[in-house]
mmCIF file of C-alpha atoms and ligand atoms in Angstrom:
data_model
loop_
_atom_site.group_PDB
_atom_site.id
_atom_site.type_symbol
_atom_site.label_atom_id
_atom_site.label_comp_id
_atom_site.label_asym_id
_atom_site.label_seq_id
_atom_site.Cartn_x
_atom_site.Cartn_y
_atom_site.Cartn_z
ATOM 1 C CA UNK A 1 124.493 111.371 104.066
ATOM 2 C CA UNK A 2 122.613 113.912 105.938
ATOM 3 C CA UNK A 3 124.266 115.718 109.432
ATOM 4 C CA UNK A 4 121.398 115.505 110.887
ATOM 5 C CA UNK A 5 121.755 111.750 112.553
ATOM 6 C CA UNK A 6 123.803 113.469 115.121
ATOM 7 C CA UNK A 7 121.518 116.252 115.965
ATOM 8 C CA UNK A 8 119.334 113.412 117.141
ATOM 9 C CA UNK A 9 119.486 113.602 121.546
ATOM 10 C CA UNK A 10 118.698 109.441 121.485
ATOM 11 C CA UNK A 11 116.950 107.173 118.279
ATOM 12 C CA UNK A 12 113.175 106.166 120.006
ATOM 13 C CA UNK A 13 112.625 102.738 119.148
ATOM 14 C CA UNK A 14 109.714 101.890 117.685
ATOM 15 C CA UNK A 15 107.511 98.615 120.107
ATOM 16 C CA UNK A 16 108.942 95.774 119.838
ATOM 17 C CA UNK A 17 105.019 94.246 118.759
ATOM 18 C CA UNK A 18 105.029 97.048 115.030
ATOM 19 C CA UNK A 19 104.781 94.454 112.487
ATOM 20 C CA UNK A 20 103.374 97.305 109.731
ATOM 21 C CA UNK A 21 104.362 99.851 107.776
ATOM 22 C CA UNK A 22 102.733 101.693 105.982
ATOM 23 C CA UNK A 23 103.948 105.369 103.478
ATOM 24 C CA UNK A 24 102.425 108.336 103.314
ATOM 25 C CA UNK A 25 104.016 110.081 100.436
ATOM 26 C CA UNK A 26 104.194 114.412 100.198
ATOM 27 C CA UNK A 27 105.576 115.944 97.378
ATOM 28 C CA UNK A 28 106.004 119.523 95.473
ATOM 29 C CA UNK A 29 107.478 121.838 93.832
ATOM 30 C CA UNK A 30 111.065 123.059 95.562
ATOM 31 C CA UNK A 31 111.062 125.147 98.661
ATOM 32 C CA UNK A 32 106.899 124.762 99.208
ATOM 33 C CA UNK A 33 106.856 123.339 102.609
ATOM 34 C CA UNK A 34 107.589 119.236 102.275
ATOM 35 C CA UNK A 35 110.252 119.232 105.069
ATOM 36 C CA UNK A 36 108.552 121.905 107.441
ATOM 37 C CA UNK A 37 105.939 119.352 107.130
ATOM 38 C CA UNK A 38 106.747 115.940 107.413
ATOM 39 C CA UNK A 39 109.323 118.132 110.903
ATOM 40 C CA UNK A 40 106.053 119.215 112.366
ATOM 41 C CA UNK A 41 103.714 115.415 112.668
ATOM 42 C CA UNK A 42 106.868 113.428 113.173
ATOM 43 C CA UNK A 43 108.041 111.389 116.344
ATOM 44 C CA UNK A 44 111.846 111.051 115.420
ATOM 45 C CA UNK A 45 113.476 114.912 113.317
ATOM 46 C CA UNK A 46 113.302 114.355 109.987
ATOM 47 C CA UNK A 47 116.482 111.507 108.469
ATOM 48 C CA UNK A 48 117.413 111.919 104.392
ATOM 49 C CA UNK A 49 118.701 109.276 102.179
ATOM 50 C CA UNK A 50 119.162 108.184 99.485
ATOM 51 C CA UNK A 51 118.056 105.434 96.840
ATOM 52 C CA UNK A 52 120.148 104.865 93.307
ATOM 53 C CA UNK A 53 117.658 103.529 90.305
ATOM 54 C CA UNK A 54 119.316 101.330 87.690
ATOM 55 C CA UNK A 55 116.987 101.285 84.841
ATOM 56 C CA UNK A 56 116.627 99.441 81.983
ATOM 57 C CA UNK A 57 117.135 101.596 78.480
ATOM 58 C CA UNK A 58 117.482 100.777 74.908
ATOM 59 C CA UNK A 59 121.165 101.362 74.037
ATOM 60 C CA UNK A 60 120.944 103.299 70.550
ATOM 61 C CA UNK A 61 125.139 102.544 70.159
ATOM 62 C CA UNK A 62 124.992 99.258 72.173
ATOM 63 C CA UNK A 63 124.777 96.451 69.936
ATOM 64 C CA UNK A 64 123.667 94.096 72.995
ATOM 65 C CA UNK A 65 120.940 96.136 72.487
ATOM 66 C CA UNK A 66 121.056 97.061 76.551
ATOM 67 C CA UNK A 67 122.147 100.085 78.754
ATOM 68 C CA UNK A 68 121.669 100.883 82.362
ATOM 69 C CA UNK A 69 121.399 103.989 83.865
ATOM 70 C CA UNK A 70 121.569 105.005 86.385
ATOM 71 C CA UNK A 71 119.646 108.252 89.055
ATOM 72 C CA UNK A 72 119.257 108.789 92.665
ATOM 73 C CA UNK A 73 117.508 110.173 94.800
ATOM 74 C CA UNK A 74 117.058 111.872 98.130
ATOM 75 C CA UNK A 75 114.565 111.522 99.817
ATOM 76 C CA UNK A 76 113.438 112.751 103.296
ATOM 77 C CA UNK A 77 111.447 110.958 105.697
ATOM 78 C CA UNK A 78 109.863 110.903 109.359
ATOM 79 C CA UNK A 79 107.299 108.657 111.354
ATOM 80 C CA UNK A 80 104.368 108.305 113.442
ATOM 81 C CA UNK A 81 103.677 105.057 115.590
ATOM 82 C CA UNK A 82 100.304 105.057 115.135
ATOM 83 C CA UNK A 83 99.533 102.004 117.740
ATOM 84 C CA UNK A 84 101.815 99.286 119.208
ATOM 85 C CA UNK A 85 101.215 97.566 115.444
ATOM 86 C CA UNK A 86 101.120 100.264 113.151
ATOM 87 C CA UNK A 87 104.106 103.462 112.134
ATOM 88 C CA UNK A 88 103.722 105.238 109.460
ATOM 89 C CA UNK A 89 106.712 106.479 107.344
ATOM 90 C CA UNK A 90 105.977 110.175 105.143
ATOM 91 C CA UNK A 91 107.762 110.638 102.748
ATOM 92 C CA UNK A 92 109.158 113.940 100.989
ATOM 93 C CA UNK A 93 110.219 113.426 98.181
ATOM 94 C CA UNK A 94 110.706 115.771 95.066
ATOM 95 C CA UNK A 95 108.308 117.000 92.493
ATOM 96 C CA UNK A 96 111.079 117.426 89.647
ATOM 97 C CA UNK A 97 110.260 115.806 85.865
ATOM 98 C CA UNK A 98 112.828 113.232 86.357
ATOM 99 C CA UNK A 99 111.826 112.517 89.518
ATOM 100 C CA UNK A 100 108.818 110.433 88.501
ATOM 101 C CA UNK A 101 110.191 107.704 86.183
ATOM 102 C CA UNK A 102 111.341 106.008 89.738
ATOM 103 C CA UNK A 103 107.618 106.969 91.407
ATOM 104 C CA UNK A 104 107.150 102.768 90.866
ATOM 105 C CA UNK A 105 110.090 101.724 92.110
ATOM 106 C CA UNK A 106 110.470 104.032 95.262
ATOM 107 C CA UNK A 107 107.072 104.621 96.535
ATOM 108 C CA UNK A 108 104.723 101.075 95.724
ATOM 109 C CA UNK A 109 102.523 100.353 98.063
ATOM 110 C CA UNK A 110 101.875 104.066 98.909
ATOM 111 C CA UNK A 111 98.612 104.690 100.538
ATOM 112 C CA UNK A 112 98.367 108.416 98.814
ATOM 113 C CA UNK A 113 99.593 111.425 98.423
ATOM 114 C CA UNK A 114 99.899 114.970 99.866
ATOM 115 C CA UNK A 115 99.740 117.075 96.931
ATOM 116 C CA UNK A 116 101.809 120.661 98.504
ATOM 117 C CA UNK A 117 101.057 123.770 96.993
ATOM 118 C CA UNK A 118 102.668 127.218 96.668
ATOM 119 C CA UNK A 119 100.143 129.686 95.480
ATOM 120 C CA UNK A 120 102.928 132.136 93.551
ATOM 121 C CA UNK A 121 103.529 128.752 91.583
ATOM 122 C CA UNK A 122 100.733 127.621 91.338
ATOM 123 C CA UNK A 123 102.070 125.665 88.292
ATOM 124 C CA UNK A 124 104.776 123.300 89.409
ATOM 125 C CA UNK A 125 101.842 121.459 90.646
ATOM 126 C CA UNK A 126 100.487 120.289 87.808
ATOM 127 C CA UNK A 127 102.805 118.101 87.289
ATOM 128 C CA UNK A 128 102.684 116.006 90.443
ATOM 129 C CA UNK A 129 98.580 116.338 90.112
ATOM 130 C CA UNK A 130 99.172 115.080 86.378
ATOM 131 C CA UNK A 131 101.570 112.600 87.297
ATOM 132 C CA UNK A 132 99.371 111.161 90.445
ATOM 133 C CA UNK A 133 96.584 110.919 88.323
ATOM 134 C CA UNK A 134 98.198 109.248 85.910
ATOM 135 C CA UNK A 135 100.106 106.586 89.056
ATOM 136 C CA UNK A 136 95.908 106.496 89.800
ATOM 137 C CA UNK A 137 97.271 107.619 93.430
ATOM 138 C CA UNK A 138 94.965 108.383 95.588
ATOM 139 C CA UNK A 139 95.868 112.643 96.742
ATOM 140 C CA UNK A 140 94.898 114.963 98.313
ATOM 141 C CA UNK A 141 96.406 118.854 97.817
ATOM 142 C CA UNK A 142 97.385 121.141 100.783
ATOM 143 C CA UNK A 143 97.758 125.242 100.417
ATOM 144 C CA UNK A 144 100.836 125.738 102.518
ATOM 145 C CA UNK A 145 99.804 129.325 103.191
ATOM 146 C CA UNK A 146 102.810 131.395 102.891
ATOM 147 C CA UNK A 147 102.491 134.687 105.490
ATOM 148 C CA UNK A 148 100.500 137.371 103.374
ATOM 149 C CA UNK A 149 98.913 135.032 101.233
ATOM 150 C CA UNK A 150 95.379 134.549 102.490
ATOM 151 C CA UNK A 151 94.036 137.277 99.817
ATOM 152 C CA UNK A 152 95.234 135.904 96.902
ATOM 153 C CA UNK A 153 93.188 133.694 95.528
ATOM 154 C CA UNK A 154 90.731 131.556 97.235
ATOM 155 C CA UNK A 155 90.492 127.579 97.068
ATOM 156 C CA UNK A 156 87.406 127.613 93.994
ATOM 157 C CA UNK A 157 90.274 129.530 92.246
ATOM 158 C CA UNK A 158 92.894 127.235 93.799
ATOM 159 C CA UNK A 159 90.800 124.604 92.590
ATOM 160 C CA UNK A 160 90.395 125.396 88.616
ATOM 161 C CA UNK A 161 93.610 126.628 88.073
ATOM 162 C CA UNK A 162 94.998 123.405 88.902
ATOM 163 C CA UNK A 163 91.574 121.116 87.163
ATOM 164 C CA UNK A 164 91.116 119.599 90.373
ATOM 165 C CA UNK A 165 88.633 117.411 89.942
ATOM 166 C CA UNK A 166 85.306 118.042 92.072
ATOM 167 C CA UNK A 167 86.262 114.402 93.754
ATOM 168 C CA UNK A 168 89.852 115.484 95.438
ATOM 169 C CA UNK A 169 89.664 117.312 98.461
ATOM 170 C CA UNK A 170 91.748 120.877 98.739
ATOM 171 C CA UNK A 171 92.747 122.092 101.792
ATOM 172 C CA UNK A 172 94.826 124.911 103.563
ATOM 173 C CA UNK A 173 97.450 124.236 105.618
ATOM 174 C CA UNK A 174 100.478 125.728 107.868
ATOM 175 C CA UNK A 175 103.092 123.635 107.159
ATOM 176 C CA UNK A 176 104.588 125.040 110.208
ATOM 177 C CA UNK A 177 102.369 123.463 112.976
ATOM 178 C CA UNK A 178 102.289 120.349 113.591
ATOM 179 C CA UNK A 179 98.042 120.355 114.435
ATOM 180 C CA UNK A 180 97.552 121.865 110.711
ATOM 181 C CA UNK A 181 100.342 119.082 109.922
ATOM 182 C CA UNK A 182 98.148 116.036 111.678
ATOM 183 C CA UNK A 183 94.781 117.147 110.337
ATOM 184 C CA UNK A 184 96.234 117.671 106.129
ATOM 185 C CA UNK A 185 96.984 114.013 106.662
ATOM 186 C CA UNK A 186 93.514 113.232 108.474
ATOM 187 C CA UNK A 187 91.912 114.604 105.067
ATOM 188 C CA UNK A 188 93.761 112.914 103.107
ATOM 189 C CA UNK A 189 93.551 108.840 104.993
ATOM 190 C CA UNK A 190 89.670 110.174 104.977
ATOM 191 C CA UNK A 191 89.446 110.322 101.786
ATOM 192 C CA UNK A 192 91.246 106.899 101.302
ATOM 193 C CA UNK A 193 88.565 105.265 103.627
ATOM 194 C CA UNK A 194 85.974 106.738 101.053
ATOM 195 C CA UNK A 195 87.417 105.600 98.302
ATOM 196 C CA UNK A 196 87.746 101.746 99.977
ATOM 197 C CA UNK A 197 83.889 102.344 101.076
ATOM 198 C CA UNK A 198 83.073 102.456 98.067
ATOM 199 C CA UNK A 199 84.567 99.846 96.339
ATOM 200 C CA UNK A 200 83.590 97.478 99.045
ATOM 201 C CA UNK A 201 79.760 98.055 98.287
ATOM 202 C CA UNK A 202 80.274 97.898 95.270
ATOM 203 C CA UNK A 203 79.347 93.925 94.732
ATOM 204 C CA UNK B 1 117.268 119.590 106.262
ATOM 205 C CA UNK B 2 118.175 120.806 102.322
ATOM 206 C CA UNK B 3 118.096 118.356 99.863
ATOM 207 C CA UNK B 4 122.474 116.926 99.026
ATOM 208 C CA UNK B 5 123.172 117.411 95.002
ATOM 209 C CA UNK B 6 123.734 113.623 93.103
ATOM 210 C CA UNK B 7 126.290 111.499 95.238
ATOM 211 C CA UNK B 8 127.233 107.961 95.051
ATOM 212 C CA UNK B 9 129.760 108.187 98.070
ATOM 213 C CA UNK B 10 133.328 106.447 97.786
ATOM 214 C CA UNK B 11 132.352 104.041 94.934
ATOM 215 C CA UNK B 12 135.811 101.579 96.028
ATOM 216 C CA UNK B 13 133.729 102.275 99.574
ATOM 217 C CA UNK B 14 130.139 100.118 98.628
ATOM 218 C CA UNK B 15 131.933 98.151 96.081
ATOM 219 C CA UNK B 16 133.578 96.768 99.562
ATOM 220 C CA UNK B 17 130.812 97.116 102.099
ATOM 221 C CA UNK B 18 128.949 94.946 99.512
ATOM 222 C CA UNK B 19 130.986 91.833 98.535
ATOM 223 C CA UNK B 20 130.794 94.024 95.078
ATOM 224 C CA UNK B 21 127.412 93.077 94.174
ATOM 225 C CA UNK B 22 125.109 95.113 93.102
ATOM 226 C CA UNK B 23 121.765 94.208 93.410
ATOM 227 C CA UNK B 24 119.771 92.461 95.972
ATOM 228 C CA UNK B 25 119.123 88.460 94.818
ATOM 229 C CA UNK B 26 116.632 87.092 96.912
ATOM 230 C CA UNK B 27 113.305 88.865 98.577
ATOM 231 C CA UNK B 28 112.698 92.376 97.915
ATOM 232 C CA UNK B 29 112.606 95.044 100.776
ATOM 233 C CA UNK B 30 110.753 97.374 101.213
ATOM 234 C CA UNK B 31 111.530 101.063 102.230
ATOM 235 C CA UNK B 32 108.746 100.684 104.855
ATOM 236 C CA UNK B 33 109.725 96.535 105.568
ATOM 237 C CA UNK B 34 110.286 96.473 109.761
ATOM 238 C CA UNK B 35 113.706 94.575 110.228
ATOM 239 C CA UNK B 36 114.086 92.477 113.962
ATOM 240 C CA UNK B 37 117.298 90.647 114.542
ATOM 241 C CA UNK B 38 117.019 87.269 115.725
ATOM 242 C CA UNK B 39 120.456 86.970 117.442
ATOM 243 C CA UNK B 40 123.732 89.049 118.972
ATOM 244 C CA UNK B 41 126.601 90.482 116.403
ATOM 245 C CA UNK B 42 129.294 88.140 116.719
ATOM 246 C CA UNK B 43 133.145 88.307 116.866
ATOM 247 C CA UNK B 44 134.469 88.805 112.723
ATOM 248 C CA UNK B 45 131.080 89.532 111.622
ATOM 249 C CA UNK B 46 131.074 93.198 108.986
ATOM 250 C CA UNK B 47 131.012 95.783 110.603
ATOM 251 C CA UNK B 48 128.360 97.366 108.820
ATOM 252 C CA UNK B 49 126.136 93.682 109.239
ATOM 253 C CA UNK B 50 127.504 93.742 113.084
ATOM 254 C CA UNK B 51 126.000 98.153 112.715
ATOM 255 C CA UNK B 52 122.690 96.892 111.727
ATOM 256 C CA UNK B 53 122.095 94.236 113.666
ATOM 257 C CA UNK B 54 121.977 96.403 116.538
ATOM 258 C CA UNK B 55 120.002 98.789 115.322
ATOM 259 C CA UNK B 56 117.751 96.444 115.096
ATOM 260 C CA UNK B 57 117.174 94.518 118.485
ATOM 261 C CA UNK B 58 113.852 96.397 118.233
ATOM 262 C CA UNK B 59 111.301 96.838 114.766
ATOM 263 C CA UNK B 60 112.794 99.265 112.536
ATOM 264 C CA UNK B 61 112.299 100.308 109.214
ATOM 265 C CA UNK B 62 114.725 99.893 105.669
ATOM 266 C CA UNK B 63 115.036 103.733 105.108
ATOM 267 C CA UNK B 64 115.947 104.439 108.610
ATOM 268 C CA UNK B 65 119.102 101.614 108.860
ATOM 269 C CA UNK B 66 119.374 103.663 105.721
ATOM 270 C CA UNK B 67 119.576 106.609 107.167
ATOM 271 C CA UNK B 68 121.257 105.027 110.137
ATOM 272 C CA UNK B 69 123.992 104.405 108.335
ATOM 273 C CA UNK B 70 124.473 106.833 105.480
ATOM 274 C CA UNK B 71 124.418 104.164 103.134
ATOM 275 C CA UNK B 72 121.866 104.307 99.709
ATOM 276 C CA UNK B 73 119.268 101.914 99.924
ATOM 277 C CA UNK B 74 119.824 99.932 97.559
ATOM 278 C CA UNK B 75 123.429 98.888 99.314
ATOM 279 C CA UNK B 76 120.982 98.668 102.614
ATOM 280 C CA UNK B 77 119.014 96.089 101.046
ATOM 281 C CA UNK B 78 121.816 93.758 100.427
ATOM 282 C CA UNK B 79 123.266 93.821 103.398
ATOM 283 C CA UNK B 80 120.249 93.104 105.271
ATOM 284 C CA UNK B 81 119.596 89.688 102.061
ATOM 285 C CA UNK B 82 123.031 88.428 103.577
ATOM 286 C CA UNK B 83 121.375 88.892 106.901
ATOM 287 C CA UNK B 84 118.179 87.174 106.111
ATOM 288 C CA UNK B 85 119.320 85.035 104.251
ATOM 289 C CA UNK B 86 121.628 82.961 107.328
ATOM 290 C CA UNK B 87 118.754 83.813 110.222
ATOM 291 C CA UNK B 88 120.336 86.803 111.418
ATOM 292 C CA UNK B 89 117.295 89.048 110.726
ATOM 293 C CA UNK B 90 113.578 88.533 109.967
ATOM 294 C CA UNK B 91 111.847 90.690 107.968
ATOM 295 C CA UNK B 92 108.099 92.287 108.566
ATOM 296 C CA UNK B 93 106.678 93.711 105.380
ATOM 297 C CA UNK B 94 103.622 95.444 104.182
ATOM 298 C CA UNK B 95 100.737 95.104 102.622
ATOM 299 C CA UNK B 96 99.092 98.036 100.971
ATOM 300 C CA UNK B 97 98.650 98.385 97.820
ATOM 301 C CA UNK B 98 99.239 99.734 95.098
ATOM 302 C CA UNK B 99 97.189 101.889 93.263
ATOM 303 C CA UNK B 100 93.909 103.321 93.888
ATOM 304 C CA UNK B 101 92.528 98.816 92.841
ATOM 305 C CA UNK B 102 94.625 97.645 96.157
ATOM 306 C CA UNK B 103 94.076 99.805 98.796
ATOM 307 C CA UNK B 104 93.718 98.313 101.551
ATOM 308 C CA UNK B 105 90.426 97.791 103.518
ATOM 309 C CA UNK B 106 88.075 100.614 105.355
ATOM 310 C CA UNK B 107 89.312 98.890 108.836
ATOM 311 C CA UNK B 108 92.675 99.275 108.148
ATOM 312 C CA UNK B 109 92.502 103.203 107.333
ATOM 313 C CA UNK B 110 90.109 103.187 110.768
ATOM 314 C CA UNK B 111 93.045 101.884 112.518
ATOM 315 C CA UNK B 112 94.987 104.717 110.687
ATOM 316 C CA UNK B 113 92.676 107.478 111.431
ATOM 317 C CA UNK B 114 92.113 107.664 114.608
ATOM 318 C CA UNK B 115 95.791 106.962 115.937
ATOM 319 C CA UNK B 116 96.444 110.278 113.341
ATOM 320 C CA UNK B 117 93.545 111.705 115.986
ATOM 321 C CA UNK B 118 94.843 110.244 118.980
ATOM 322 C CA UNK B 119 98.407 111.817 117.896
HETATM 323 N N1 GTP C 301 106.177 131.607 106.290
HETATM 324 C C1 GTP C 301 106.240 129.912 106.377
HETATM 325 N N2 GTP C 301 107.414 129.798 105.745
HETATM 326 C C2 GTP C 301 107.107 128.463 105.365
HETATM 327 C C3 GTP C 301 106.306 127.222 105.620
HETATM 328 N N3 GTP C 301 106.187 126.777 105.360
HETATM 329 C C4 GTP C 301 107.309 126.001 105.322
HETATM 330 N N4 GTP C 301 108.105 127.329 105.354
HETATM 331 C C5 GTP C 301 109.431 127.946 104.738
HETATM 332 O O1 GTP C 301 110.265 127.937 103.383
HETATM 333 C C6 GTP C 301 111.103 127.311 103.933
HETATM 334 C C7 GTP C 301 111.095 125.853 102.964
HETATM 335 O O2 GTP C 301 111.090 124.455 103.418
HETATM 336 P P1 GTP C 301 110.755 123.747 103.426
HETATM 337 O O3 GTP C 301 110.332 123.306 103.772
HETATM 338 O O4 GTP C 301 112.735 123.170 102.915
HETATM 339 O O5 GTP C 301 110.625 123.600 101.726
HETATM 340 P P2 GTP C 301 109.989 122.192 100.520
HETATM 341 O O6 GTP C 301 109.691 121.812 99.535
HETATM 342 O O7 GTP C 301 111.913 120.743 101.318
HETATM 343 O O8 GTP C 301 112.266 122.342 100.217
HETATM 344 P P3 GTP C 301 112.367 120.982 98.920
HETATM 345 O O9 GTP C 301 113.177 120.151 99.894
HETATM 346 O O10 GTP C 301 114.851 122.164 98.778
HETATM 347 O O11 GTP C 301 112.392 121.340 97.988
HETATM 348 C C8 GTP C 301 112.097 127.048 104.908
HETATM 349 O O12 GTP C 301 112.490 127.792 104.819
HETATM 350 C C9 GTP C 301 110.519 126.764 105.283
HETATM 351 O O13 GTP C 301 111.035 127.310 107.033
HETATM 352 C C10 GTP C 301 104.346 128.572 105.880
HETATM 353 O O14 GTP C 301 104.245 128.016 106.206
HETATM 354 N N5 GTP C 301 104.956 129.951 105.869
HETATM 355 MG MG1 MG C 302 112.708 118.988 101.349
#
C-alpha cells in the first residue's frame, strides 16, 4: 500500500463515543481533483487502501458453470468527525467503467455522491452521472474550476452538456480550498435532507 | 497521493495472514463499521490480531484498519471475524440506506449538516 501512513504525524483517534460511521463518495474522471477535495476537508491525511472484489460469473468452458474473477479496486479516503458520535468518511473513487460493477459491493449504504467535473473533459462525467441515476444514489455535481476556466462554460451550459435534470444541484468549487470543499458537502447533505423531508411528507 | 497499479501483495503472505481462508464467514463488516477492542493483546497472538487490538483501543473504522495494516479490506474482514467470534472486539455497524428509497431520516441528515457547518 501507500507510504502515506508513515508520514502521518500521529494517528488521531476517534472519540470513544463514536458509534455511527457514514459515507459519501466522490467520483469523477482521472485527475479531476477527487483526492484534492478529500484532502482539503479531511481531518486526517488521506489514506489509501484497496478492496479485492470477487465476482461470480458463468464460465463458458467450465462444465461446473461457475467461475470467479477477482478485481482489485484502490481508493483513498478521508474522515470528518461530525460530533461525539457521528463520523463521516469520504471516499475518492475511480470513475472508470469497470469500477461500477463493484459499486454496490463497495459503497452500498452511502449517503450520496459528489460528481466532480472538469469542464475541459466534460464527457468523463457522463458515465458517472448515468450510473448514479441507475443505482438511484442521490448526488450533486460540483464543477472544479481549474485556473482560467471561469470564462469557458456557464453552469447552465454545463447542465445541458451533462443532460442533468433540474432537481440535481450543480455548483462550482475549488477542490483545493477547504471552505469550498465543505460547501460542496453541505450542498449534498442539504439536497439529501430535502429528499428525506419530501419522503416523510408523503403518507 | 496517486493510485497505484493493481497489486494483491504477496499471495503467500495473504494466505498466511488469513490461515488460508478467502472469505469472512459470519458477520459482514462494512467499510465504516467502527470496531472497538474489548481486551488487550495476549502473548502468542497472531501479529495482525495484536495490531488490530492496539488500533481499536479507541473506535476505528474497518477501512482505516485496512490502510494502517496495509492489507486489503477483504483480508481485514477475515481477521476481524476471528476477533469478533472470540469476543475480543465489538462492532458498531452503520445504519444508512443503500438507495434513495432508504435514505436516512431527515433528523439524522440535520445532524450531519450541523456537524459540517461547524467545521
Ligand atoms: N489549478 C487547480 N489544480 C487543481 C485543482 N484541483 C486539483 N488540482 C490539481 O490537479 C491534479 C489532480 O488532482 P487529484 O486530486 O489528484 O485528482 P484525482 O481526481 O484524485 O485524480 P486520480 O485519482 O488520478 O483520478 C493535482 O495536481 C491537483 O493539485 C484546482 O481546483 N485547481
Ligand atoms: Mg485520486
